[in-house]
Tab-separated table of C-alpha atoms in Angstrom:
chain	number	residue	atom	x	y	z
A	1	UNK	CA	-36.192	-5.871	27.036
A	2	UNK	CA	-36.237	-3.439	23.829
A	3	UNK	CA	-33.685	-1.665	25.189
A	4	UNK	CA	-31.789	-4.589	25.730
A	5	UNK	CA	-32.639	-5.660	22.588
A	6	UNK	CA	-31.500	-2.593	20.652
A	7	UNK	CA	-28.562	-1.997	22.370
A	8	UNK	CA	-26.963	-5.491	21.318
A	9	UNK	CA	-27.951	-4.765	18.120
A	10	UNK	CA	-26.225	-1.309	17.983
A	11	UNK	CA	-23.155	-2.855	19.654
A	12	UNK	CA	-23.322	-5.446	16.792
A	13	UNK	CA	-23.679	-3.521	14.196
A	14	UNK	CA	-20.995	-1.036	15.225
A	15	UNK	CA	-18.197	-2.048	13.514
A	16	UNK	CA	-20.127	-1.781	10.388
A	17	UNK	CA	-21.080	2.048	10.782
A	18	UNK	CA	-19.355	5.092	10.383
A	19	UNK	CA	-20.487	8.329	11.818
A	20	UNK	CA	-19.812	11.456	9.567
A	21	UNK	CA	-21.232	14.044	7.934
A	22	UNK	CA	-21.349	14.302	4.054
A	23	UNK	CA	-18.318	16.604	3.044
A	24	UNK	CA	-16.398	14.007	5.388
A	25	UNK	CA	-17.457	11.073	3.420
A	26	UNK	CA	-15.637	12.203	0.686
A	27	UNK	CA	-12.021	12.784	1.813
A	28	UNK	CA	-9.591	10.670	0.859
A	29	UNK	CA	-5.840	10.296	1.554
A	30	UNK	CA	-5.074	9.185	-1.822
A	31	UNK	CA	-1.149	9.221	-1.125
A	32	UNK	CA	-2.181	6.228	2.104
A	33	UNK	CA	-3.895	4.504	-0.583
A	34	UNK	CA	-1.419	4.354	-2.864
A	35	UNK	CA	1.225	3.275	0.531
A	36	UNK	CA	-1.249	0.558	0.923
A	37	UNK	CA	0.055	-0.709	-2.141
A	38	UNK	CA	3.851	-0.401	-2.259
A	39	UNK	CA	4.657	-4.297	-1.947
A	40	UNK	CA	2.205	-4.835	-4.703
A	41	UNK	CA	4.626	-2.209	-7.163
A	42	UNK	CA	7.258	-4.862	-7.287
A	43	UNK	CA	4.922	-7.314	-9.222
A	44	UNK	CA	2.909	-4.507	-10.793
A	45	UNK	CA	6.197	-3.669	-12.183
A	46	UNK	CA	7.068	-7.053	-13.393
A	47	UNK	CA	4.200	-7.555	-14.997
A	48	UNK	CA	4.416	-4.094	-16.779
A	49	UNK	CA	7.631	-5.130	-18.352
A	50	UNK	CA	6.880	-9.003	-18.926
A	51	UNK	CA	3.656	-9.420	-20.815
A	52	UNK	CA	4.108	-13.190	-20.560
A	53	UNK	CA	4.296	-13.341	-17.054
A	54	UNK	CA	1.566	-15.123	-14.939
A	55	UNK	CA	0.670	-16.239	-11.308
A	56	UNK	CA	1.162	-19.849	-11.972
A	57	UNK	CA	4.905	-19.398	-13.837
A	58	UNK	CA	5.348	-16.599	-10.900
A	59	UNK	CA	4.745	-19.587	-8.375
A	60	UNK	CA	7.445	-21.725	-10.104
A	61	UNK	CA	10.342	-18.953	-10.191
A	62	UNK	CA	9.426	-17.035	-7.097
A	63	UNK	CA	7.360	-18.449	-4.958
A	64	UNK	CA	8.772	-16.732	-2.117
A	65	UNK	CA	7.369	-13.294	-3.955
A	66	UNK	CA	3.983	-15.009	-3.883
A	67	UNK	CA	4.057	-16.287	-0.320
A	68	UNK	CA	5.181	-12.547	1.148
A	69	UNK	CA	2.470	-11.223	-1.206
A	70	UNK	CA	-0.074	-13.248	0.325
A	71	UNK	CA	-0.759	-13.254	-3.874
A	72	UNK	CA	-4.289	-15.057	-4.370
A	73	UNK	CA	-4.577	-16.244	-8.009
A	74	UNK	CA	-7.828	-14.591	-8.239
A	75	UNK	CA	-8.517	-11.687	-10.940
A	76	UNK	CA	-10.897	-8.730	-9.876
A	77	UNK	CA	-12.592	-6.358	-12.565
A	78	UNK	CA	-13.031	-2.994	-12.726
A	79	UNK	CA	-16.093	-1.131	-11.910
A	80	UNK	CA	-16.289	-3.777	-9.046
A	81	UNK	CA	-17.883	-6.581	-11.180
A	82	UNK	CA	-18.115	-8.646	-8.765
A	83	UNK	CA	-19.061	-7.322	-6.149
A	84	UNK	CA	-21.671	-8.703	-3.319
A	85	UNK	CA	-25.283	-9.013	-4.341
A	86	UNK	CA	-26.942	-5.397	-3.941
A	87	UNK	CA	-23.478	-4.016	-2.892
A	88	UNK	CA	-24.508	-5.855	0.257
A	89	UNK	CA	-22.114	-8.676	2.472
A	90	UNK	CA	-23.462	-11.833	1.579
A	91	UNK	CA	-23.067	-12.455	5.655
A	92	UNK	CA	-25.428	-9.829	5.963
A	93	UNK	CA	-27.789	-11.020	3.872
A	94	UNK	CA	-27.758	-14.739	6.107
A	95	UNK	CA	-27.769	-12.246	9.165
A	96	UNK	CA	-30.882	-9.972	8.207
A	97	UNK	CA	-32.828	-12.253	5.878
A	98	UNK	CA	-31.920	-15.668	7.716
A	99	UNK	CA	-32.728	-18.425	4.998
A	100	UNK	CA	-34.630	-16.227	2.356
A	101	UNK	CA	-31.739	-14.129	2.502
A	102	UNK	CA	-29.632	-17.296	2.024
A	103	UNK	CA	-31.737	-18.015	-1.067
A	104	UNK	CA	-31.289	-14.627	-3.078
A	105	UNK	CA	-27.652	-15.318	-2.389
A	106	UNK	CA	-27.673	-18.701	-3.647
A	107	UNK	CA	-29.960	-17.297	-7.048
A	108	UNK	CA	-28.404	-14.132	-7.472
A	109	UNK	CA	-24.420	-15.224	-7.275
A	110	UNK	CA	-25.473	-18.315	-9.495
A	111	UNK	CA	-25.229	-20.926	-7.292
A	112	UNK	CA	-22.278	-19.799	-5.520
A	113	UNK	CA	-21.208	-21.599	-2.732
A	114	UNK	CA	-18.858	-19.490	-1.189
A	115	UNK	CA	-21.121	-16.860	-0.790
A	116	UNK	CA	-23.926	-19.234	0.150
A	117	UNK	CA	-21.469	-20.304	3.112
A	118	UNK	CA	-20.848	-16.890	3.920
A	119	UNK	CA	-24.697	-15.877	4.083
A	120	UNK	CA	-25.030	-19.303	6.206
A	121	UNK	CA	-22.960	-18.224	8.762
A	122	UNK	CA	-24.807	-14.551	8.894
A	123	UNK	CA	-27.761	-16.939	9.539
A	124	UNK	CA	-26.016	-18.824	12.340
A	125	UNK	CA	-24.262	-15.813	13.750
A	126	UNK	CA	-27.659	-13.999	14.092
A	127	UNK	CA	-29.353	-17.013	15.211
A	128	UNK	CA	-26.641	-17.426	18.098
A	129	UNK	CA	-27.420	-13.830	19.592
A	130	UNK	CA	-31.431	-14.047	19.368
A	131	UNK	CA	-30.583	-17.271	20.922
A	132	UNK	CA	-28.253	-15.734	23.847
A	133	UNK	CA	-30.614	-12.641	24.096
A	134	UNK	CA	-33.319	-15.091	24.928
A	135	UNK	CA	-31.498	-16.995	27.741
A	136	UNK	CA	-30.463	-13.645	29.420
A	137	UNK	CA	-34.277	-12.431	28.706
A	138	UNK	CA	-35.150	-15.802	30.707
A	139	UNK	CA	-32.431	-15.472	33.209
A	140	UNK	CA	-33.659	-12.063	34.309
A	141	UNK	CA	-37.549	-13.316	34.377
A	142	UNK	CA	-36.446	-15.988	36.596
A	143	UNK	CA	-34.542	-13.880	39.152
A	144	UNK	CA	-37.375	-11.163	39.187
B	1	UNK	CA	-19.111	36.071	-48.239
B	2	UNK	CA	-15.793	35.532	-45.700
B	3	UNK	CA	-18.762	37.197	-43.338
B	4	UNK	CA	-21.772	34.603	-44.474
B	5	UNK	CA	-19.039	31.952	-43.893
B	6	UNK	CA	-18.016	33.036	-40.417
B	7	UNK	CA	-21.435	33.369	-39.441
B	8	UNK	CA	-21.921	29.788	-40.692
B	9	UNK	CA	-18.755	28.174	-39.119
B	10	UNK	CA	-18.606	29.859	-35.765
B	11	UNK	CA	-21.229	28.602	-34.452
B	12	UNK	CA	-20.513	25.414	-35.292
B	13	UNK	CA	-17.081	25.532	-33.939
B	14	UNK	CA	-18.303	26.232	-30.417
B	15	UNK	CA	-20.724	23.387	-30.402
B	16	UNK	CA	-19.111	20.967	-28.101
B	17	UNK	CA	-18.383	17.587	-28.749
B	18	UNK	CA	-21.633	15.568	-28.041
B	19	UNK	CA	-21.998	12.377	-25.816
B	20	UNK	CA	-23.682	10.473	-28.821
B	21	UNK	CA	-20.231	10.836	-31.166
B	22	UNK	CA	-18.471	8.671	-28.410
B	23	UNK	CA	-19.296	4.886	-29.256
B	24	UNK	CA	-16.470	2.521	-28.118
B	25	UNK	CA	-13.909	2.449	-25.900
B	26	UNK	CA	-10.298	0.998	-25.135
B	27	UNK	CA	-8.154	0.977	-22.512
B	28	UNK	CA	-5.177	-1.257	-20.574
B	29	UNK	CA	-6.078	-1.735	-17.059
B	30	UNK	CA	-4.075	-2.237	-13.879
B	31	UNK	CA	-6.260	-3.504	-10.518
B	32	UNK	CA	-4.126	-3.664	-7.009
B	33	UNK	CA	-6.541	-5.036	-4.268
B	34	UNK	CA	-5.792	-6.119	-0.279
B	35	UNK	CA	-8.136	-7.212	1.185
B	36	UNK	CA	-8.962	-6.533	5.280
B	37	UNK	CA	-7.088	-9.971	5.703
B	38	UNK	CA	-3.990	-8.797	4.076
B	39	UNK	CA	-4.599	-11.254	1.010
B	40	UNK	CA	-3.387	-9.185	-2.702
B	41	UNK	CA	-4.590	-9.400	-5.686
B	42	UNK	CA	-3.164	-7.736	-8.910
B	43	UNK	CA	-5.352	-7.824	-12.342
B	44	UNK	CA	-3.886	-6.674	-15.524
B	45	UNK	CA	-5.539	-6.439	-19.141
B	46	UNK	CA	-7.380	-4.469	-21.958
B	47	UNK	CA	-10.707	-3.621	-21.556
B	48	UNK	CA	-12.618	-2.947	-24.723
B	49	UNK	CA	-16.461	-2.122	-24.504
B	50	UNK	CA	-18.964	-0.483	-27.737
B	51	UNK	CA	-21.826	0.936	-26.176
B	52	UNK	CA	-24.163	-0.798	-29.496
B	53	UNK	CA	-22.463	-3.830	-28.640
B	54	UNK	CA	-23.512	-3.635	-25.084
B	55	UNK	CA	-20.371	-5.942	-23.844
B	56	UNK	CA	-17.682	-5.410	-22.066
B	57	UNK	CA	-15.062	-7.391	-23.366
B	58	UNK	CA	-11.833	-7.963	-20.394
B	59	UNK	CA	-8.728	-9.890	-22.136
B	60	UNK	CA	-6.858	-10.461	-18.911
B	61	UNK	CA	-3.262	-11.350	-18.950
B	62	UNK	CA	-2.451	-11.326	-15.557
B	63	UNK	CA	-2.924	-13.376	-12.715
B	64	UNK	CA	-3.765	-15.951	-15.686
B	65	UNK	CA	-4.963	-15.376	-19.550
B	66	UNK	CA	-8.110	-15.505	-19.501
B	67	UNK	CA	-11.508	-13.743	-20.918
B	68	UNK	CA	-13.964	-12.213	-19.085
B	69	UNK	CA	-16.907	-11.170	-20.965
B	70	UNK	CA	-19.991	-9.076	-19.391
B	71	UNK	CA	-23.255	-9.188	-20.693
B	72	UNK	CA	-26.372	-7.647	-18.968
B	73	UNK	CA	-25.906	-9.277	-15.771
B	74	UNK	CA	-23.964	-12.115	-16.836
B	75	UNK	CA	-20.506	-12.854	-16.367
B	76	UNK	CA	-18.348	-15.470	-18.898
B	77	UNK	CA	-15.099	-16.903	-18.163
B	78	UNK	CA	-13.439	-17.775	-21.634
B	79	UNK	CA	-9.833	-19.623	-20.789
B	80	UNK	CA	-8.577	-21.414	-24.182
B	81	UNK	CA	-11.373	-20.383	-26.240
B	82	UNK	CA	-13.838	-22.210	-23.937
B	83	UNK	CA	-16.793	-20.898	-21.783
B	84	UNK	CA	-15.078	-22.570	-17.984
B	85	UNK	CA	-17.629	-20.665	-16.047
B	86	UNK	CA	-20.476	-18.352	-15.938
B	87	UNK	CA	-22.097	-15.827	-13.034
B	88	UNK	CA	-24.903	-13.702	-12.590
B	89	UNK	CA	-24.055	-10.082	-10.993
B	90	UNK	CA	-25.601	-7.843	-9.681
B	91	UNK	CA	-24.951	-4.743	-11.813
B	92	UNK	CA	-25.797	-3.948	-15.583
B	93	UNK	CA	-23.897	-2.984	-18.326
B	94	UNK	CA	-26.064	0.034	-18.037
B	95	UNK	CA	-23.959	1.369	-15.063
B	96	UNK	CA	-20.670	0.557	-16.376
B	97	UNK	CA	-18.135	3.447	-15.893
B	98	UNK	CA	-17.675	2.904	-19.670
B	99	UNK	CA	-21.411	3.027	-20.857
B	100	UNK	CA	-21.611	6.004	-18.406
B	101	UNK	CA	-18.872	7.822	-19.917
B	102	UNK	CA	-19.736	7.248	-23.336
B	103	UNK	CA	-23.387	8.603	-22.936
B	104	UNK	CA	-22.317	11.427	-21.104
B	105	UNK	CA	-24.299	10.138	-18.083
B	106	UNK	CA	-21.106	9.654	-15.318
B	107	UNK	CA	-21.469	12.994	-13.403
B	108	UNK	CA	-25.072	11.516	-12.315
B	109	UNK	CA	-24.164	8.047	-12.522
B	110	UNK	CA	-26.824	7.590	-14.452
B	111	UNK	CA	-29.235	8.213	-11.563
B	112	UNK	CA	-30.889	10.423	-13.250
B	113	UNK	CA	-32.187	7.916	-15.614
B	114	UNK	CA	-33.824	5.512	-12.906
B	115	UNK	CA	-36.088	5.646	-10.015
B	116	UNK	CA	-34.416	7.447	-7.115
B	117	UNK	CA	-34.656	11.188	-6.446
B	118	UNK	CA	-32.453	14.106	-4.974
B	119	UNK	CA	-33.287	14.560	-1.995
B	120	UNK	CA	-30.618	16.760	-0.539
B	121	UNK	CA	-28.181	18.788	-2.452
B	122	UNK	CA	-24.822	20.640	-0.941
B	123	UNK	CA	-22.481	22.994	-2.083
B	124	UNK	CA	-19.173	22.994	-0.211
B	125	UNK	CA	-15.917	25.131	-0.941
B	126	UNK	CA	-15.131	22.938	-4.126
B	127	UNK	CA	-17.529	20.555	-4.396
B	128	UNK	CA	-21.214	19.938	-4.979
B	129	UNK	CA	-22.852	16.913	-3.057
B	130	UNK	CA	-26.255	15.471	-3.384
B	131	UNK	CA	-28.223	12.954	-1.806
B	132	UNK	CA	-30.185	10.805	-3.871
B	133	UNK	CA	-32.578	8.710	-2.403
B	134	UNK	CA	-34.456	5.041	-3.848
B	135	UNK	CA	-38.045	4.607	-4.574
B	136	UNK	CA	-40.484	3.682	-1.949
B	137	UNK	CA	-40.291	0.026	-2.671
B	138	UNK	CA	-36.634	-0.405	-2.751
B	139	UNK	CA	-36.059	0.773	0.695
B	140	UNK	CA	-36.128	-2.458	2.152
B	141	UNK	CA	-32.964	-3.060	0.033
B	142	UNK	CA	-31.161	0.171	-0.907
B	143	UNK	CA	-29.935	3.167	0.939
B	144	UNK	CA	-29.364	6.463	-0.005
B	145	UNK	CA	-26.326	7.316	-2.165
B	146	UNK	CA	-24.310	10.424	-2.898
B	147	UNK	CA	-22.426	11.546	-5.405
B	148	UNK	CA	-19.544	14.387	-4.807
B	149	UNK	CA	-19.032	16.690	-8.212
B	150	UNK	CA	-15.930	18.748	-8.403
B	151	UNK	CA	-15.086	20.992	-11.289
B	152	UNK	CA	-18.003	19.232	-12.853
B	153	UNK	CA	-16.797	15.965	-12.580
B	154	UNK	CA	-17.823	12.931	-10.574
B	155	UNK	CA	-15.300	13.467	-7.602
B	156	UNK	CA	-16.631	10.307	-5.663
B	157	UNK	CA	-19.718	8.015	-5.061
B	158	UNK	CA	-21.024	6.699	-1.728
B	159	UNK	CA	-23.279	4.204	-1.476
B	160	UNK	CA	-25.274	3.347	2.007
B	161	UNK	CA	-27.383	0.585	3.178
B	162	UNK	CA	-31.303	0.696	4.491
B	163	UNK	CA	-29.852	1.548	7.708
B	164	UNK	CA	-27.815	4.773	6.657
B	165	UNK	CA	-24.402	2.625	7.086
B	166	UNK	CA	-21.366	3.028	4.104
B	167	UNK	CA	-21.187	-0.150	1.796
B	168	UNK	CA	-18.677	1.108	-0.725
B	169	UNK	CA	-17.383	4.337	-1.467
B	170	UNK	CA	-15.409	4.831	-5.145
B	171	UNK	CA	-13.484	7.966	-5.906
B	172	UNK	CA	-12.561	9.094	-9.519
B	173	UNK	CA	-9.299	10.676	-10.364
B	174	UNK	CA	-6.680	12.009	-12.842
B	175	UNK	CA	-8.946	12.867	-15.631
B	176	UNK	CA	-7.595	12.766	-19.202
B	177	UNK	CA	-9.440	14.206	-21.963
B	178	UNK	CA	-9.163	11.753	-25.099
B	179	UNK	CA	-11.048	12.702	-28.120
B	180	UNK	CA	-12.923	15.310	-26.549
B	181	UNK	CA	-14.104	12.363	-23.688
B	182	UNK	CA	-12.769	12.968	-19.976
B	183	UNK	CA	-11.883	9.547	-18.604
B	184	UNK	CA	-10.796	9.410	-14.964
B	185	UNK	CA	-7.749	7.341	-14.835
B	186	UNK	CA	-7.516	6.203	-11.878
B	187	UNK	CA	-10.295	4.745	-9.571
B	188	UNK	CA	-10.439	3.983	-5.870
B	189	UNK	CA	-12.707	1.783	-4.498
B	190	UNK	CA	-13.438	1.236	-0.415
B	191	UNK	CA	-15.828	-2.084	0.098
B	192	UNK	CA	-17.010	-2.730	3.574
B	193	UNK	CA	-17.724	-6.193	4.502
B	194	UNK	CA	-18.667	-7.231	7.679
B	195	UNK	CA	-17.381	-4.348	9.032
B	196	UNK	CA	-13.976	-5.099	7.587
B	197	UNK	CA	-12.485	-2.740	4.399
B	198	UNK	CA	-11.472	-4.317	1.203
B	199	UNK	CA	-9.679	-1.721	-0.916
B	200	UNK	CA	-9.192	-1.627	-4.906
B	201	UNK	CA	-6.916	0.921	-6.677
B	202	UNK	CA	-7.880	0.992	-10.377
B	203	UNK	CA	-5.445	2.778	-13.274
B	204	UNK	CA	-6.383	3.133	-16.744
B	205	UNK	CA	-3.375	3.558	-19.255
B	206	UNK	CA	-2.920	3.853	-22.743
B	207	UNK	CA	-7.001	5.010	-23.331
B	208	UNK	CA	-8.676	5.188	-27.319
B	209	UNK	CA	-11.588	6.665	-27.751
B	210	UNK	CA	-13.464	5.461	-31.287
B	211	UNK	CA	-10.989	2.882	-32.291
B	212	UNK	CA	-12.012	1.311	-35.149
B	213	UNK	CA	-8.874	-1.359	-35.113
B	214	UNK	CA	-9.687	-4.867	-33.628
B	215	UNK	CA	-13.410	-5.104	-34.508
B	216	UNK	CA	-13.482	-9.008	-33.186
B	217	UNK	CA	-11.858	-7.566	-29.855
B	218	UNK	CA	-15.154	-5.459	-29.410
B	219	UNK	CA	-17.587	-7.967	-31.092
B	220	UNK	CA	-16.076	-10.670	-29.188
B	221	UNK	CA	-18.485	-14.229	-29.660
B	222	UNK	CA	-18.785	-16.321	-26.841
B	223	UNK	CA	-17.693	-19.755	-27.730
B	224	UNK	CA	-20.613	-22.457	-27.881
B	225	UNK	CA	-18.054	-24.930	-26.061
């Protein structure tokens, strides 16, 4: 049953882990980074030369700009201001602290719902597996 | 007495510049983000911080105008001279890149200054990697994180959760000496979440170092509303 038990876990967590050694951790393609952002040059570039420009006058004279974009009206600061609460997913905190972890999301973010939700459904997802982990656990008693 | 003079002035002229000279900052900023969804974001605006201030002051002109003021751990949204919003976060002022850079504490990210320890240090062909580790009693929350020095500059930061897995990794390019103060112009950020990477490409143009123009920019009040 632990071996079950850790192996779901380590399947689970997978997708969040990244196996390499230190030197590796730092390389960086920094010329793929900057590829990542080629459609985002055109209204980089815009904005460079247009000081008065801004997402809601963008949506009225190009919306179709916005809508290839996928352009969310949202502004992000530098030195990642805000990001999650202990540089950690609030999912993850739902998923590994279940309802207390749900609570230092709700305090920390000030009452912020969308990463309350998001910590809720960490809750519900991990809740779902100990659930399924415990009908298989069953299942297997009852065939022995 | 050209000799007494020399004596007296050489010295002096190979003292370098010291951290504690360097009091306030300025810079435009440029942020491109995607998220693992696909969704874009692109920020632009001035940034104007003095470290005796201790605010970070972000006049934001693109997506909308707006100003965002940091404070300790608080967060202000200012839109039309009025407070519309306010939000705790989880970093301080204290690790800012522009407090850092100012006290001369980036190459350590100020680690050196709280409670976790080297535990591991590397040397590589170019680069110097160590390994610092949190106290005891943050465990439960933090993992280890390492910072990457090349040519005795902060090359890149990688922070880890309590079970040894990457959260965020930031890398620091491009730097430009202004004033005597190396500023990395350019800053890439990697956040994982749920598995899934967000990434943030940061530029810094058009940097002063000790302006002393625009003293309401830097001493920006927060509106009472």
């Amino acid at each position: 049953m632990k071996k079950l038990f850790v192996s779901v876990f380590l399947v689970f967590f997978a997708g969040f882990t990244i196996l390499a050694n230190d030197a590796d951790l730092f390389k960086l393609d920094l010329n793929a980074v900057r590829a990542e952002f080629t459609e985002l040059n055109q209204l980089a570039s815009m904005v460079t030369t247009n000081a008065d420009l801004t997402y809601s006058s963008l949506q009225l004279t190009n919306s179709n700009l916005v809508t290839s974009l996928r352009l969310v009206p949202e502004s992000v600061l530098p030195d990642g201001t805000k990001n999650p609460v202990l540089g950690i997913p609030s999912f993850l905190w739902g998923c590994a602290f279940g309802v207390v972890g749900m609570a230092v999301v709700y305090i920390v973010t000030n009452q912020n719902m969308d990463e309350t939700k998001k910590s809720l459904w960490g809750c519900l997802t991990w809740t779902a597996v100990v659930v399924v982990l415990d009908l298989v656990w069953w299942g297997a008693l009852v065939h022995v | 007495m050209l000799k007494f003079l020399f004596l007296f002035i050489f010295p002096l002229s190979i003292i370098q510049v010291e951290p504690q000279l360097f009091f306030r900052i300025k810079t435009d900023f440029m942020i491109k983000a995607k998220s693992s969804t696909g969704e874009q974001r692109l920020t632009v605006g001035k940034i104007f911080y003095d470290k005796n201030i201790k605010q970070i002051v972000y006049d934001v002109s693109f997506p909308e105008k707006e100003i965002w003021i940091q404070r300790d751990t608080i967060l202000y949204k200012i839109i039309n001279s009025k407070v519309i919003g306010k939000q705790r976060i989880p970093a301080g002022i204290e690790f800012s890149i522009y407090n850092l850079v100012l006290n001369g504490n980036l190459n350590d990210y100020g680690l050196k200054k709280t409670k976790f320890t080297i535990r591991k240090v590397e040397k590589n062909d170019s680069s110097v990697i160590s390994t610092w580790e949190p106290p005891l009693e943050f465990k439960k929350y933090f993992g280890d994180i390492l910072l990457s020095i090349v040519d005795q500059r902060l090359n890149g930061i990688v922070f880890k959760n309590n079970a040894g897995e990457i959260v965020s990794r930031q890398f620091f390019r491009n730097y430009k000496k202004v004033n005597g103060l190396s500023f990395p112009q350019e800053i890439y950020r990697e956040n994982y979440v749920n598995g899934q990477k967000d990434i943030e490409l940061t530029t810094f143009t058009n940097i002063l170092v000790n302006d002393l123009s625009g003293e309401n920019k830097y001493d920006f009040k927060i509106p009472a509303n």
